[in-house]
Short mmCIF file of C-alpha atoms in Angstrom, two decimals:
data_model
loop_
_atom_site.label_atom_id
_atom_site.label_comp_id
_atom_site.label_asym_id
_atom_site.label_seq_id
_atom_site.Cartn_x
_atom_site.Cartn_y
_atom_site.Cartn_z
CA UNK A 235 -82.80 -38.18 5.63
CA UNK A 236 -85.13 -35.93 7.64
CA UNK A 237 -85.33 -32.58 5.87
CA UNK A 238 -88.19 -30.85 7.73
CA UNK A 239 -88.29 -31.11 11.53
CA UNK A 240 -91.33 -29.74 13.38
CA UNK A 241 -91.78 -28.88 17.04
CA UNK A 242 -93.98 -26.81 19.34
CA UNK A 243 -97.32 -28.61 19.23
CA UNK A 244 -99.27 -29.47 22.34
CA UNK A 245 -102.39 -28.92 24.40
CA UNK A 246 -103.55 -25.37 25.08
CA UNK A 247 -106.74 -23.78 26.42
CA UNK A 248 -108.95 -21.61 24.19
CA UNK A 249 -107.47 -18.13 23.95
CA UNK A 250 -103.96 -19.41 24.53
CA UNK A 251 -100.89 -19.34 22.30
CA UNK A 252 -98.41 -21.73 20.73
CA UNK A 253 -95.42 -21.27 18.47
CA UNK A 254 -94.66 -23.98 15.93
CA UNK A 255 -91.16 -24.33 14.49
CA UNK A 256 -89.97 -26.02 11.31
CA UNK A 257 -86.24 -26.51 10.84
CA UNK A 258 -85.33 -27.10 7.19
CA UNK A 259 -82.23 -28.02 5.26
CA UNK A 260 -80.36 -25.07 3.80
CA UNK A 261 -81.22 -26.18 0.27
CA UNK A 262 -84.96 -26.32 0.95
CA UNK A 263 -84.96 -23.10 2.93
CA UNK A 264 -83.21 -21.14 0.19
CA UNK A 265 -84.88 -22.62 -2.89
CA UNK A 266 -88.55 -23.20 -1.95
CA UNK A 267 -91.53 -21.32 -0.67
CA UNK A 268 -92.68 -22.79 2.63
CA UNK A 269 -95.87 -23.02 4.65
CA UNK A 270 -98.19 -24.96 6.91
CA UNK A 271 -101.10 -27.29 6.21
CA UNK A 272 -103.41 -28.69 8.86
CA UNK A 273 -105.82 -31.61 8.99
CA UNK A 274 -108.53 -32.10 11.59
CA UNK A 275 -110.11 -35.52 12.22
CA UNK A 276 -112.66 -36.35 9.52
CA UNK A 277 -111.91 -33.18 7.57
CA UNK A 278 -109.97 -32.36 4.43
CA UNK A 279 -106.42 -31.06 4.70
CA UNK A 280 -106.25 -27.29 4.24
CA UNK A 281 -103.53 -24.75 3.60
CA UNK A 282 -103.12 -22.43 6.60
CA UNK A 283 -100.36 -20.05 5.53
CA UNK A 284 -97.44 -19.71 3.12
CA UNK A 285 -94.33 -17.54 3.00
CA UNK A 286 -92.28 -17.04 -0.13
CA UNK A 287 -88.55 -16.54 -0.49
CA UNK A 288 -88.98 -12.78 -0.31
CA UNK A 289 -90.89 -12.96 2.97
CA UNK A 290 -94.38 -12.27 1.62
CA UNK A 291 -97.13 -14.12 3.46
CA UNK A 292 -100.63 -15.37 2.66
CA UNK A 293 -103.10 -16.64 5.28
CA UNK A 294 -106.38 -18.47 5.12
CA UNK A 295 -109.19 -16.14 6.23
CA UNK A 296 -109.95 -18.08 9.41
CA UNK A 297 -106.51 -17.35 10.93
CA UNK A 298 -105.89 -13.78 9.74
CA UNK A 299 -105.04 -11.50 12.64
CA UNK A 300 -104.29 -14.45 14.93
CA UNK A 301 -101.44 -16.36 13.22
CA UNK A 302 -98.12 -14.92 12.07
CA UNK A 303 -95.62 -16.66 9.78
CA UNK A 304 -91.93 -15.74 9.85
CA UNK A 305 -88.49 -17.06 8.88
CA UNK A 306 -85.07 -16.94 10.52
CA UNK A 307 -82.43 -17.32 7.81
CA UNK A 308 -79.57 -17.79 10.30
CA UNK A 309 -81.29 -20.90 11.68
CA UNK A 310 -83.00 -22.13 8.47
CA UNK A 311 -86.20 -22.17 10.52
CA UNK A 312 -89.78 -21.13 9.84
CA UNK A 313 -92.12 -20.19 12.70
CA UNK A 314 -95.89 -20.08 13.02
CA UNK A 315 -96.96 -17.95 15.99
CA UNK A 316 -100.55 -18.85 16.89
CA UNK A 317 -102.45 -16.54 19.23
CA UNK A 318 -106.08 -16.46 20.41
CA UNK A 319 -106.42 -20.15 19.64
CA UNK A 320 -109.88 -21.62 19.11
CA UNK A 321 -111.14 -25.22 19.38
CA UNK A 322 -111.55 -25.29 15.59
CA UNK A 323 -107.78 -24.82 15.28
CA UNK A 324 -107.33 -28.35 16.64
CA UNK A 325 -105.53 -30.39 13.98
CA UNK A 326 -102.28 -32.01 12.98
CA UNK A 327 -100.10 -29.27 11.52
CA UNK A 328 -97.64 -30.10 8.74
CA UNK A 329 -94.65 -28.05 7.66
CA UNK A 330 -94.46 -28.07 3.86
CA UNK A 331 -92.14 -26.95 1.10
CA UNK A 332 -94.48 -27.49 -1.86
CA UNK A 333 -94.84 -29.68 -3.67
CA UNK A 334 -92.47 -32.41 -2.58
CA UNK A 335 -91.41 -31.94 1.04
CA UNK A 336 -93.58 -32.60 4.11
CA UNK A 337 -92.79 -32.81 7.79
CA UNK A 338 -94.03 -35.56 10.10
CA UNK A 339 -96.74 -33.35 11.60
CA UNK A 340 -97.28 -31.99 15.10
CA UNK A 341 -100.54 -32.21 17.04
CA UNK A 342 -102.21 -29.00 18.21
CA UNK A 343 -105.16 -29.47 20.56
CA UNK A 344 -107.20 -26.50 21.78
CA UNK A 345 -109.50 -27.58 24.60
CA UNK A 346 -110.54 -26.81 28.14
#
């Protein structure tokens, strides 16, 4: 059973924007904190942002002021709004409900 479904990745020019979505089961959405990891080719996977059940958010320093994490309880969906994208943001982005639930990943490529 697919429990985390990601969408919204793609190719965008530097300075552009993308919005990633992660649709979760009601059980996961209500019981777990959620967030996004990313992994670039040849680099270690890193935590990008997390949001807890109360809506509090934490961001890695490199995306502060550019990325915004939010949740829509009516849709059991988490969003990552990514603005002012840079080439170093290029990676596969994974929706996660730590520690046990991972999405399939969606490719984000920032390039001219």
